[in-house]
XYZ file of C-alpha atoms in Angstrom:
604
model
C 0.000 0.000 0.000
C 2.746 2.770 0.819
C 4.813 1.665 -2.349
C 0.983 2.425 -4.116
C 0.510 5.700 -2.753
C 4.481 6.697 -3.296
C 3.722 6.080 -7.071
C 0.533 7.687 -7.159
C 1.896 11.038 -5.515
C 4.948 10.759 -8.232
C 2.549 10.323 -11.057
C 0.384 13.533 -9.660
C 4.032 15.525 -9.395
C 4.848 14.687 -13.017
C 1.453 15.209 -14.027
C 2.044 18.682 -12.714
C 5.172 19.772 -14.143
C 4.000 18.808 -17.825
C 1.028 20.247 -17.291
C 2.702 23.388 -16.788
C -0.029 25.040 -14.620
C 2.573 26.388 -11.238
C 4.823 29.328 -11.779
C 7.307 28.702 -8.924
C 9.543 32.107 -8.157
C 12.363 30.951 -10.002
C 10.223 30.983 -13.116
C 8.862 34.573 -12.555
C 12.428 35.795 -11.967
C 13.627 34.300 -14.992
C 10.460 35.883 -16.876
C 11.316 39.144 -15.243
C 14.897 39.026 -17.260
C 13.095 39.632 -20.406
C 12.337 42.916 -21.064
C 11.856 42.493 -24.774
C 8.397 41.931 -26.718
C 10.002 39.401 -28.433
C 12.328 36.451 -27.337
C 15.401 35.296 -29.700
C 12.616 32.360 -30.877
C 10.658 35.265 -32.108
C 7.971 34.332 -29.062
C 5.634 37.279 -28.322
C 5.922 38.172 -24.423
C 3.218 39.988 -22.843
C 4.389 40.470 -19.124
C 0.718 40.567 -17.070
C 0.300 42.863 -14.061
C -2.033 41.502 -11.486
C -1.883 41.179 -7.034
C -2.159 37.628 -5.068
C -4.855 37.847 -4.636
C -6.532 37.375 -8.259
C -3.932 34.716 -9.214
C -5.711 31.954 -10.138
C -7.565 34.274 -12.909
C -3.394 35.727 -13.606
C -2.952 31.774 -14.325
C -5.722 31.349 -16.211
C -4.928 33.705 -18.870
C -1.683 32.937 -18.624
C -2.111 29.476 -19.909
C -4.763 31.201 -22.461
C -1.798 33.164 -23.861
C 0.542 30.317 -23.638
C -1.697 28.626 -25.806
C -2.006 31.084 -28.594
C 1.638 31.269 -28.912
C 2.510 34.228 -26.447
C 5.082 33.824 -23.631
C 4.187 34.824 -20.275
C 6.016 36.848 -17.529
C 3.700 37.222 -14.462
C 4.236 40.690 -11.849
C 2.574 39.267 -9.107
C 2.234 41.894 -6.440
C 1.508 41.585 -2.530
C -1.420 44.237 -2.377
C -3.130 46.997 -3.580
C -0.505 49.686 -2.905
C 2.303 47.685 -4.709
C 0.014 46.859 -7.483
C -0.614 50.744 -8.190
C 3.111 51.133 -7.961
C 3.783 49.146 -10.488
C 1.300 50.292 -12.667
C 1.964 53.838 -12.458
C 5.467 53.306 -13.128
C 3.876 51.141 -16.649
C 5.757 47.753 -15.264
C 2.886 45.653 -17.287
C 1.433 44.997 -20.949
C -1.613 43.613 -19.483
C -3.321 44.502 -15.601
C -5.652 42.844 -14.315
C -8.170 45.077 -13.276
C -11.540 45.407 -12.145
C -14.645 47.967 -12.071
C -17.765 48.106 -9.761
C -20.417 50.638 -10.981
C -21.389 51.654 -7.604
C -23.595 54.071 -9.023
C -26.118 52.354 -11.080
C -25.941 54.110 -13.849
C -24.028 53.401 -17.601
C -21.756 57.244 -17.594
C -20.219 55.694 -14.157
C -19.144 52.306 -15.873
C -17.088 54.751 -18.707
C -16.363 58.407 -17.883
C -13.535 57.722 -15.254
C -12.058 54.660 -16.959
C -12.070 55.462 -20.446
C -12.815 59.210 -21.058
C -8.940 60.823 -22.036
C -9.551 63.438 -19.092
C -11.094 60.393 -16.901
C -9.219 60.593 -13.034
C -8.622 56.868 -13.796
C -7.936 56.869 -17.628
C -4.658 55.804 -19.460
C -5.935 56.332 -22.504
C -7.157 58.866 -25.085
C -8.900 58.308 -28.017
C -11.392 61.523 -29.826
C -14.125 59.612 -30.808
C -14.717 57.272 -27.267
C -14.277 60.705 -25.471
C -17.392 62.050 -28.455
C -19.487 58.333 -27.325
C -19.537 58.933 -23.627
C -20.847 62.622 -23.891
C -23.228 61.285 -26.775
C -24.886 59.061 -24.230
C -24.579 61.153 -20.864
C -27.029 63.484 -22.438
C -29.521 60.394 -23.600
C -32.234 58.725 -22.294
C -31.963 54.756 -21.681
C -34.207 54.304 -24.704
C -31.519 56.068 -26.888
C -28.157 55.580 -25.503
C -28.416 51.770 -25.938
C -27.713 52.170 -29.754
C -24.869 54.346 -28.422
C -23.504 52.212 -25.847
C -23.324 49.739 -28.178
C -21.115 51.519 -30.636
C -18.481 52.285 -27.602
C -18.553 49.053 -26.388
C -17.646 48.287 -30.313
C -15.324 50.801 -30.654
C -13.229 50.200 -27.303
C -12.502 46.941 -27.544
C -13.650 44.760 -30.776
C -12.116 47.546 -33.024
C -9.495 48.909 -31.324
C -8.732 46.403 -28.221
C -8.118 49.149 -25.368
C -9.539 46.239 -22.548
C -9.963 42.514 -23.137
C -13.137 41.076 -21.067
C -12.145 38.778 -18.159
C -16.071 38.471 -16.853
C -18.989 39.856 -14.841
C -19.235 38.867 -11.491
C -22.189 37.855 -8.910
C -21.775 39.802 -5.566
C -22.384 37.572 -2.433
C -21.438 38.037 1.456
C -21.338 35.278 3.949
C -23.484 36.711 7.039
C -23.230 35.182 10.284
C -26.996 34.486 11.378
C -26.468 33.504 15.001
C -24.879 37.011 15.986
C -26.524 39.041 13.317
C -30.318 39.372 12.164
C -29.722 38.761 8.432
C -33.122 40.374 7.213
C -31.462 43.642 8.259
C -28.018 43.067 6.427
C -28.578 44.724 2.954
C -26.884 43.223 -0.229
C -27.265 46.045 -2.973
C -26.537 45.575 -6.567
C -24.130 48.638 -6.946
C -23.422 50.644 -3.500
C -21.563 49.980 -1.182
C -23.206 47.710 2.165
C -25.009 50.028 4.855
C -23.567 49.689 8.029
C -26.667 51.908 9.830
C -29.633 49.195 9.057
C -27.350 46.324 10.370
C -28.548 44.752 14.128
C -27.540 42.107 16.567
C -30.108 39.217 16.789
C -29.663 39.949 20.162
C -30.803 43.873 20.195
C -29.337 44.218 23.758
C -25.952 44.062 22.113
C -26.341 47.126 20.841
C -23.829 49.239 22.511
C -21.745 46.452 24.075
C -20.627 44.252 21.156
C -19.196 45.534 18.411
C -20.349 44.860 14.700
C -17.216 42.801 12.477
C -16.747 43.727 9.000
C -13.936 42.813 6.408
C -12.259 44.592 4.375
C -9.257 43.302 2.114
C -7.267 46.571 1.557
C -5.358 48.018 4.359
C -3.917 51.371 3.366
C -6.426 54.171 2.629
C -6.252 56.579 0.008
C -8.056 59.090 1.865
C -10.850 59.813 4.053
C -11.930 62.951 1.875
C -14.085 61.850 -0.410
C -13.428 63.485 -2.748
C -9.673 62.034 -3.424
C -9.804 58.119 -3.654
C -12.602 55.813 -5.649
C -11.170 52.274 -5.134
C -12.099 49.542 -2.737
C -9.527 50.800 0.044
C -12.225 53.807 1.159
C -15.726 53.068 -1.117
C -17.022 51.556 1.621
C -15.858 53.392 4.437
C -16.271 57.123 3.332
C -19.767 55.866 2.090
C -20.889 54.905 5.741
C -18.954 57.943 7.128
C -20.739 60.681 4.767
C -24.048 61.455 3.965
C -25.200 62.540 0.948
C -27.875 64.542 -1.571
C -29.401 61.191 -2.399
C -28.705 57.077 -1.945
C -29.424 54.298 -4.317
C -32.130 50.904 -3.620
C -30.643 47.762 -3.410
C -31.498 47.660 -7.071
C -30.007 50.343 -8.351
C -33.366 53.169 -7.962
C -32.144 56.628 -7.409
C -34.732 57.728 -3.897
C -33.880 60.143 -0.909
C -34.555 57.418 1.686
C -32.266 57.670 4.037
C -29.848 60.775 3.098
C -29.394 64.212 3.225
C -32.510 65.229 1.359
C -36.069 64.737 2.257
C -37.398 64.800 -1.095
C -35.642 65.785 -4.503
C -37.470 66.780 -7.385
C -36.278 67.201 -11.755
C -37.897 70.613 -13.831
C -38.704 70.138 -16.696
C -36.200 70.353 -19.264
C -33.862 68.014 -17.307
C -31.152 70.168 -16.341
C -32.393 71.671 -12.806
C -32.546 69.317 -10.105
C -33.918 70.540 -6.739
C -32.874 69.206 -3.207
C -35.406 69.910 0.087
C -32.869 69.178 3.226
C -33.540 67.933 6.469
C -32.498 69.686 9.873
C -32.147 66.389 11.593
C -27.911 65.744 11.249
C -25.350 66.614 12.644
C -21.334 66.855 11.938
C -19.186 64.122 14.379
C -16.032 64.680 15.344
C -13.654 61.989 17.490
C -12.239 63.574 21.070
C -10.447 60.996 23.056
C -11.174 58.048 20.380
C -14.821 58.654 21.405
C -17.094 60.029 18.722
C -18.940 62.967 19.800
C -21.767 65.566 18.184
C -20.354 68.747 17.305
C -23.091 70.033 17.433
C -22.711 71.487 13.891
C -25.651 70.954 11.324
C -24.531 69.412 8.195
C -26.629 72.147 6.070
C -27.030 73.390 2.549
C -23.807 75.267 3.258
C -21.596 72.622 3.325
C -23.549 71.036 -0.225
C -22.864 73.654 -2.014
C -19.414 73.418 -0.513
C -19.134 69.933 -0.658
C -19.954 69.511 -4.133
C -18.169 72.830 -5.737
C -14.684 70.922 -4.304
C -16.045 67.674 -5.898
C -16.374 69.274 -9.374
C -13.544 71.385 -9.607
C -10.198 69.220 -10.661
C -8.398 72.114 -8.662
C -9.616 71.940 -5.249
C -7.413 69.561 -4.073
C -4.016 67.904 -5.425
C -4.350 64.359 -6.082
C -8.117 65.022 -6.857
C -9.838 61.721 -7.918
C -13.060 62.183 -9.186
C -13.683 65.282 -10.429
C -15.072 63.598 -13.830
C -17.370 62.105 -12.049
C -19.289 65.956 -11.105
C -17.996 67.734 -14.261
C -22.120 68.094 -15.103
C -22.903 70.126 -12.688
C -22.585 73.901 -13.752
C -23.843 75.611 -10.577
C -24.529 74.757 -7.344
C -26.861 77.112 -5.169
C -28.825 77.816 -2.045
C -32.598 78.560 -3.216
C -34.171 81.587 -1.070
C -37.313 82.504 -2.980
C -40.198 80.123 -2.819
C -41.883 81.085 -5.875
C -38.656 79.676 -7.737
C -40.161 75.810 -6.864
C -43.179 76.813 -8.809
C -41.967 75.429 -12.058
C -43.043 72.100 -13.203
C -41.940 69.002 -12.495
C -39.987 66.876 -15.607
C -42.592 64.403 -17.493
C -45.121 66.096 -14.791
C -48.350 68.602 -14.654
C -47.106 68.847 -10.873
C -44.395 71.654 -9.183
C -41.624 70.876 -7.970
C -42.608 72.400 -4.872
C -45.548 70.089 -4.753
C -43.208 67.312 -5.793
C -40.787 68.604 -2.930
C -43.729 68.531 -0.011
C -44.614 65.035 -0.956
C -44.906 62.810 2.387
C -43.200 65.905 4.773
C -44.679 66.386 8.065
C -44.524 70.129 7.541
C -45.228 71.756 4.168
C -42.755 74.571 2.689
C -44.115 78.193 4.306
C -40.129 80.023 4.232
C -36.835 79.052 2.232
C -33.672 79.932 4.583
C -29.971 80.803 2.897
C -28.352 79.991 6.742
C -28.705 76.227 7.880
C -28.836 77.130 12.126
C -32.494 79.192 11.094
C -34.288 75.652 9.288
C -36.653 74.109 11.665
C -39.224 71.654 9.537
C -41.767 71.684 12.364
C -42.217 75.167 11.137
C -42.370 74.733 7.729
C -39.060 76.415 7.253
C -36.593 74.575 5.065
C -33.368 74.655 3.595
C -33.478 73.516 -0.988
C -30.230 73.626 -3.109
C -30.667 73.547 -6.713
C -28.317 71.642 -9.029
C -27.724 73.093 -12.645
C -26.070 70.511 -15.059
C -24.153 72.104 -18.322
C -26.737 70.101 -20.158
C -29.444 67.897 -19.511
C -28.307 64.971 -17.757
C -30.514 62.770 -15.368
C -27.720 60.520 -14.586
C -26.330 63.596 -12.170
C -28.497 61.802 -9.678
C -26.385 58.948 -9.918
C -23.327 60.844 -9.028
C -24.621 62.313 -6.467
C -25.268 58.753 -4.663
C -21.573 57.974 -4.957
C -19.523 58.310 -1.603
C -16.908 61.289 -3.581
C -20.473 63.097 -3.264
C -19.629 63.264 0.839
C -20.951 66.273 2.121
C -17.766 67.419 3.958
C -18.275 70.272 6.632
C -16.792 73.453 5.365
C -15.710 74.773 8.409
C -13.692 71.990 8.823
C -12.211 71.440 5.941
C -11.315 74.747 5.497
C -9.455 74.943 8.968
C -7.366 71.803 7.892
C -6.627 72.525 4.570
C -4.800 75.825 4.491
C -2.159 74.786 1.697
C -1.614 76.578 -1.426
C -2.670 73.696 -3.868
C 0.094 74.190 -6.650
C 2.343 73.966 -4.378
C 1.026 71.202 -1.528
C 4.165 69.353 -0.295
C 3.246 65.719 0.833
C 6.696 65.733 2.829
C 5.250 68.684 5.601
C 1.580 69.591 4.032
C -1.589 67.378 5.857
C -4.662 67.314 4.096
C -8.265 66.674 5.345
C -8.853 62.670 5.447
C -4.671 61.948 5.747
C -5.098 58.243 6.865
C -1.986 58.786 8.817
C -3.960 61.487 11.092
C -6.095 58.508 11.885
C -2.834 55.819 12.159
C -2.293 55.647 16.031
C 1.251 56.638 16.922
C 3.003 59.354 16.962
C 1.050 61.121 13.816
C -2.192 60.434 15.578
C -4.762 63.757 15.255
C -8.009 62.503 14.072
C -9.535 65.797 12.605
C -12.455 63.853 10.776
C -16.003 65.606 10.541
C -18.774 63.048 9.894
C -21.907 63.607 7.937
C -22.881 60.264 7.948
C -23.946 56.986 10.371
C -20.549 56.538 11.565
C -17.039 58.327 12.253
C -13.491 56.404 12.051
C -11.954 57.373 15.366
C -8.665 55.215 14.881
C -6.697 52.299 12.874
C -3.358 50.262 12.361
C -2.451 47.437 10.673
C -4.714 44.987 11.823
C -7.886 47.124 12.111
C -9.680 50.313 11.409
C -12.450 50.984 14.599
C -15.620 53.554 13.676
C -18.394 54.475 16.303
C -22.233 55.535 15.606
C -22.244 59.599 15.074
C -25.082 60.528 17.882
C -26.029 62.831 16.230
C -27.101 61.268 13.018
C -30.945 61.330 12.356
C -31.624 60.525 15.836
C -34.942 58.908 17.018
C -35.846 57.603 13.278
C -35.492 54.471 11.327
C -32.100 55.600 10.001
C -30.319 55.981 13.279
C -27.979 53.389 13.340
C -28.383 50.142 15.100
C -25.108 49.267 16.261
C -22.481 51.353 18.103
C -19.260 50.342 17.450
C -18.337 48.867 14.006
C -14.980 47.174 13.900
C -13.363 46.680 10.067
C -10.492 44.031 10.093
C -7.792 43.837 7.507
C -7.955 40.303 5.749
C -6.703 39.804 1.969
C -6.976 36.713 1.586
C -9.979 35.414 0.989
C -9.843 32.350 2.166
C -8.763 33.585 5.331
C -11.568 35.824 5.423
C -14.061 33.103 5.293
C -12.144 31.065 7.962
C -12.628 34.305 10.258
C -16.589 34.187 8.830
C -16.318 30.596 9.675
C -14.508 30.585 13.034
C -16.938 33.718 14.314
C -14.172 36.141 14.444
C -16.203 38.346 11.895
C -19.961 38.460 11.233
C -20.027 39.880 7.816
C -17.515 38.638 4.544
C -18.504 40.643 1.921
C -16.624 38.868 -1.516
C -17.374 35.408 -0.488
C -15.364 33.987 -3.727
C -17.611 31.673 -6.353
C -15.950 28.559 -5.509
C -16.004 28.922 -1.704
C -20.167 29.197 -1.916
C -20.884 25.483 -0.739
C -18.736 25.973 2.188
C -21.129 28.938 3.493
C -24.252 27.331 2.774
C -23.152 24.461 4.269
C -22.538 25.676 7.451
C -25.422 25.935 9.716
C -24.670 28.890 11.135
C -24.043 31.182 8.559
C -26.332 32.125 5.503
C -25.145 33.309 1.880
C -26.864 36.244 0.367
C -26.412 36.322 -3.769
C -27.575 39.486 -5.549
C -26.043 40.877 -9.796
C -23.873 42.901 -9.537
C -22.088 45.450 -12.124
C -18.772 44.508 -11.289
C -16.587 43.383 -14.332
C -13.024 42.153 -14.407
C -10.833 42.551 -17.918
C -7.379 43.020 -18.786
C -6.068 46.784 -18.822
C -3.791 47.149 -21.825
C -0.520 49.647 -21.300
C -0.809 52.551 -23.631
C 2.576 53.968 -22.879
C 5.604 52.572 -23.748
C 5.359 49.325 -25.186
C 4.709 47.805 -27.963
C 0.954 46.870 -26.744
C 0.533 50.597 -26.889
C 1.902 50.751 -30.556
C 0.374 48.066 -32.415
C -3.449 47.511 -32.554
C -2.798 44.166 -33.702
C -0.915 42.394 -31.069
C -3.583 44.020 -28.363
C -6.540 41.804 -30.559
C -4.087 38.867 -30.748
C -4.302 39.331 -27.096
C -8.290 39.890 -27.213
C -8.801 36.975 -29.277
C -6.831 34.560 -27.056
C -9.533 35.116 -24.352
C -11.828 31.970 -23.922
C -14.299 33.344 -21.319
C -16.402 29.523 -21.575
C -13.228 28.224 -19.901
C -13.258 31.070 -17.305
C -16.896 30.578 -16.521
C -16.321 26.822 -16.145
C -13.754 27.688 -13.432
C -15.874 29.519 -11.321
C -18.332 26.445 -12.050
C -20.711 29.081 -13.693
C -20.899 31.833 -10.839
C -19.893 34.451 -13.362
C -21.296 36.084 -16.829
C -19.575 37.071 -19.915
C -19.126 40.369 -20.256
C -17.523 42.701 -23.048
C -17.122 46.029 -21.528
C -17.737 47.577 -18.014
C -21.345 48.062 -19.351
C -22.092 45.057 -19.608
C -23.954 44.789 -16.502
C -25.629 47.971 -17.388
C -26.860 48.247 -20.712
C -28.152 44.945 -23.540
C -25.904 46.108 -26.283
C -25.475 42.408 -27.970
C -22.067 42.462 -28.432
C -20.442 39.467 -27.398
C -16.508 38.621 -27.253
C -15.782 35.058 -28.582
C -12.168 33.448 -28.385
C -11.197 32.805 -32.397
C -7.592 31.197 -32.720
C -7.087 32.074 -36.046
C -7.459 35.504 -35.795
C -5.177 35.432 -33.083
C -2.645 34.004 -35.511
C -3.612 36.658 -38.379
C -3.298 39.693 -35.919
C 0.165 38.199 -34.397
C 1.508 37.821 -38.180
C 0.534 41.488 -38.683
C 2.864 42.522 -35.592
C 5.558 40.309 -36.510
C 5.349 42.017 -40.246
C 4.905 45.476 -38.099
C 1.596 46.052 -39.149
């Protein structure tokens, strides 16, 4: 029997090595030699960017490539932060990247990504850039024809991305400790902390709520200057804004800043009627406190003037994103909400008053003078450049944080052309919020809940008191702990082991393992989050020829991707997939990959 078993584990070993499916670190070394697109055997070699975490989809295209007669040299990086590094310095052909549409809405899935003045764009091309305004100013009924010549365009024509897939979201949710009928699962935004409660409600302000998150270093805790897993979630649940999104992707004033909100016609002037019921929290001794500031109409038309202009802040992230809005105001004469609604018979103003306790008698300019028992209310008006419903969108995305101005204006008193990141601290410096020696947590929150501290291991947030107090949006729980796991799999041993109650990215092939544990329940929802291969458009010779990036494309089987994940993702083509029906549809052809790798050889 042993002498069995000793062949048998032999037999699996060679298997292995012919098979060719394990890089060890000797081979990546070796592959990191070659800096050349082409070996002395006239191979192709495409070195592929990706992090640890996402390496079995790094091998899986690797052996696609391998196939179609590419060599491979994998950059396998630790985490996030080294990932970007090596990105922005253009170490990569291909990166593996992904895209959530957290806002619901088609402009979201392109403007940043693709757009040449996008806060997240390599690229630049005159007649995408002429698509994505096309269809900002359309209605769904039209822009489908349009979305469907970008989706063309960017990547069946001119192979800027090559489609990886669309994913499912699901979260593991710990049912004994938590009552999972109040843990939300939205299609695009990012989970509400505030709705969340113990099954045990006596818990409340005792035991703390366990989240996961996989990225450890923040990009910032202004809003307006990071859009990447690192801070979506957190800056959403620390920031309230204009309006919020359903779990399926419906644009309502439930729960945020804004009581009602109402469209005139014509499409372009979007009104706002606030609620008096928030205040600003701030952290003294790690303790959040109120500050007994009201997060007003003030700081929107603050809040969202920084967000638009590219200027207001170096490093500013997503400015694209609010580029629609023209002017941002304080509205002080009632008869102004007279007009009528968009698609409507109805005013605004009767559109506005819909459902309030109090109806409008007085506008006010300062926020300290609104008192709704009164009837006297606080309305900004948005103005978009042109008409533009998808503004609403925007405004449900966490870089639409209303910041208090006060605040932010104490904190950031450096000259923005010249802001030195060596002696210069900006509002929402994670290291103000690092305990040590840099410790000085100067954070205002709008929202649910404040960050009073972090480190390595663990970022700690407490309930702002004085956050719609005494209504169903108060939140449940008072302390919210999120811990810092990357790997996934030791995520869901945490889930599993009751160290955390929520795992949000439960991985497709771990599914069985949640739902077959009896304490623990799986929640599935879509979601608009797409995965694809980022092609380098600097520098190398991916960026040159057209040809090798759709011998690339073309060596893409997503049938044997989906079979990996044992049919727990979609195809997709583009980051619209999700989104919009457009009826394109990537298919893996191995003879054009040979046609368009001739043509680069020939350098066509």
């Amino acid at each position: 029997m042993k002498n069995t078993k000793g062949l048998l584990a032999l037999l699996f070993t060679l298997v292995l090595v012919l098979a060719g499916c394990v890089n060890t670190k000797s081979d990546v070394d070796k592959a990191a030699d070659k800096s050349d697109s082409k070996t002395e055997q006239g191979d192709v070699v495409i070195e592929l960017l990706g992090m640890s975490s996402s390496e079995a989809d790094m091998n899986i295209v690797r052996d696609q490539l391998i196939k179609n007669g590419f060599e491979v040299k994998l950059n396998i990086q630790p985490d996030y932060g080294s990932f970007t590094a090596q990105k922005d310095a253009g170490n990569y052909d291909l990166a593996l990247s992904s895209w959530t549409t957290v806002t619901g809405n088609p402009d979201y899935a392109v403007r940043a990504l693709f757009k040449s003045d996008g806060d997240n764009s390599i690229m630049s091309d005159k007649k995408i850039d002429e698509l994505i305004e096309r269809a900002s100013t359309e209605t769904p009924e039209e822009y489908t024809k349009t979305y469907k010549e970008f989706e063309e365009l960017l990547v069946l024509e001119k192979a800027y991305i090559a489609p990886l897939y669309n994913s499912f979201k699901a979260q593991g949710v710990n049912k004994e400790v938590l009552n999972e009928e109040t843990v939300r699962l939205a299609k695009s935004r990012a989970i509400a902390w505030e709705t969340i409660d113990f099954t045990d409600t006596s818990k409340r302000n005792s035991e703390p709520l366990v989240m996961q998150q996989g990225i450890a270093s923040l990009t910032s805790l202004d809003p307006i200057k990071g859009n990447d897993g690192s801070i979506n979630t957190l800056n959403t649940n620390m920031y309230v804004r204009l309006v919020n999104l359903t779990d399926d992707d419906k644009v309502v004033s439930d729960g945020s800043l804004s009581l009602n909100h109402a469209i005139a016609d014509g499409n372009k002037d979007y009104y706002f009627l606030l609620r008096d019921d928030i205040n600003f929290a701030a952290v003294t001794d790690k303790k959040a406190v109120d500050t007994g500031e009201r997060v007003g109409a003030e700081d929107v038309v603050f809040s969202l003037n920084r967000a638009k202009d590219s200027k207001s802040v170096p490093d500013h992230r997503t400015y694209s994103l609010h580029e629609s809005m023209e002017n941002i105001e304080i509205v002080t004469d009632l008869s102004e909400l007279d007009v009528k609604q968009s698609g409507s018979e109805t005013s605004v103003k009767e559109a506005l008053e819909n459902g309030v306790d109090s109806g409008i008698n007085e506008l006010v300019s300062n926020k300290t003078e609104a008192d709704a028992t009164a009837g006297k209310y606080q309305v900004v008006k948005i103005t978009t450049t042109n008409p533009f419903p998808q503004v609403l969108n925007y405004l449900a995305h966490q870089s639409a944080g209303i910041v208090s101005q006060k605040q932010v204006e104490s904190i950031n008193t450096y000259e923005v052309d010249s802001f030195d990141v060596k002696t210069d601290i900006p509002y929402g410096d994670q290291n103000t919020v690092t305990e040590g020696s840099s410790y000085n947590n100067t954070l205002y929150a709008s929202g649910p809940y404040i960050l009073t501290y972090k480190n390595d291991y663990e970022a700690v947030f407490m309930k702002n008191p004085a956050y719609m107090p005494g209504t169903e949006n108060e939140a449940k729980i008072t302390n919210v702990t999120v811990r810092f796991i990357a790997d996934a799999d030791s995520a869901l041993s945490a889930l599993r082991n009751g160290e955390i109650h929520i795992f949000n990215g439960v991985p497709e092939t771990k599914y069985d393992l949640v739902e077959n544990d009896s304490k623990l329940s799986l929640q599935k929802n879509d979601s608009n989050a797409v995965s694809y291969l980022l092609f380098n458009t600097k520098d190398r010779e991916v960026a040159k020829s057209e040809s090798l990036r759709k011998a690339v494309l073309y060596s893409i089987n997503q049938e044997e991707i989906l079979n990996y994940y044992q049919g727990n993702k979609k195809k997709a083509v583009s980051t619209v997939s999700p989104l919009v029906e457009t009826g394109n549809e990537l298919k893996a052809d191995t003879d054009k990959v040979k046609e368009y790798l001739n043509e680069f050889k020939q350098g066509k």
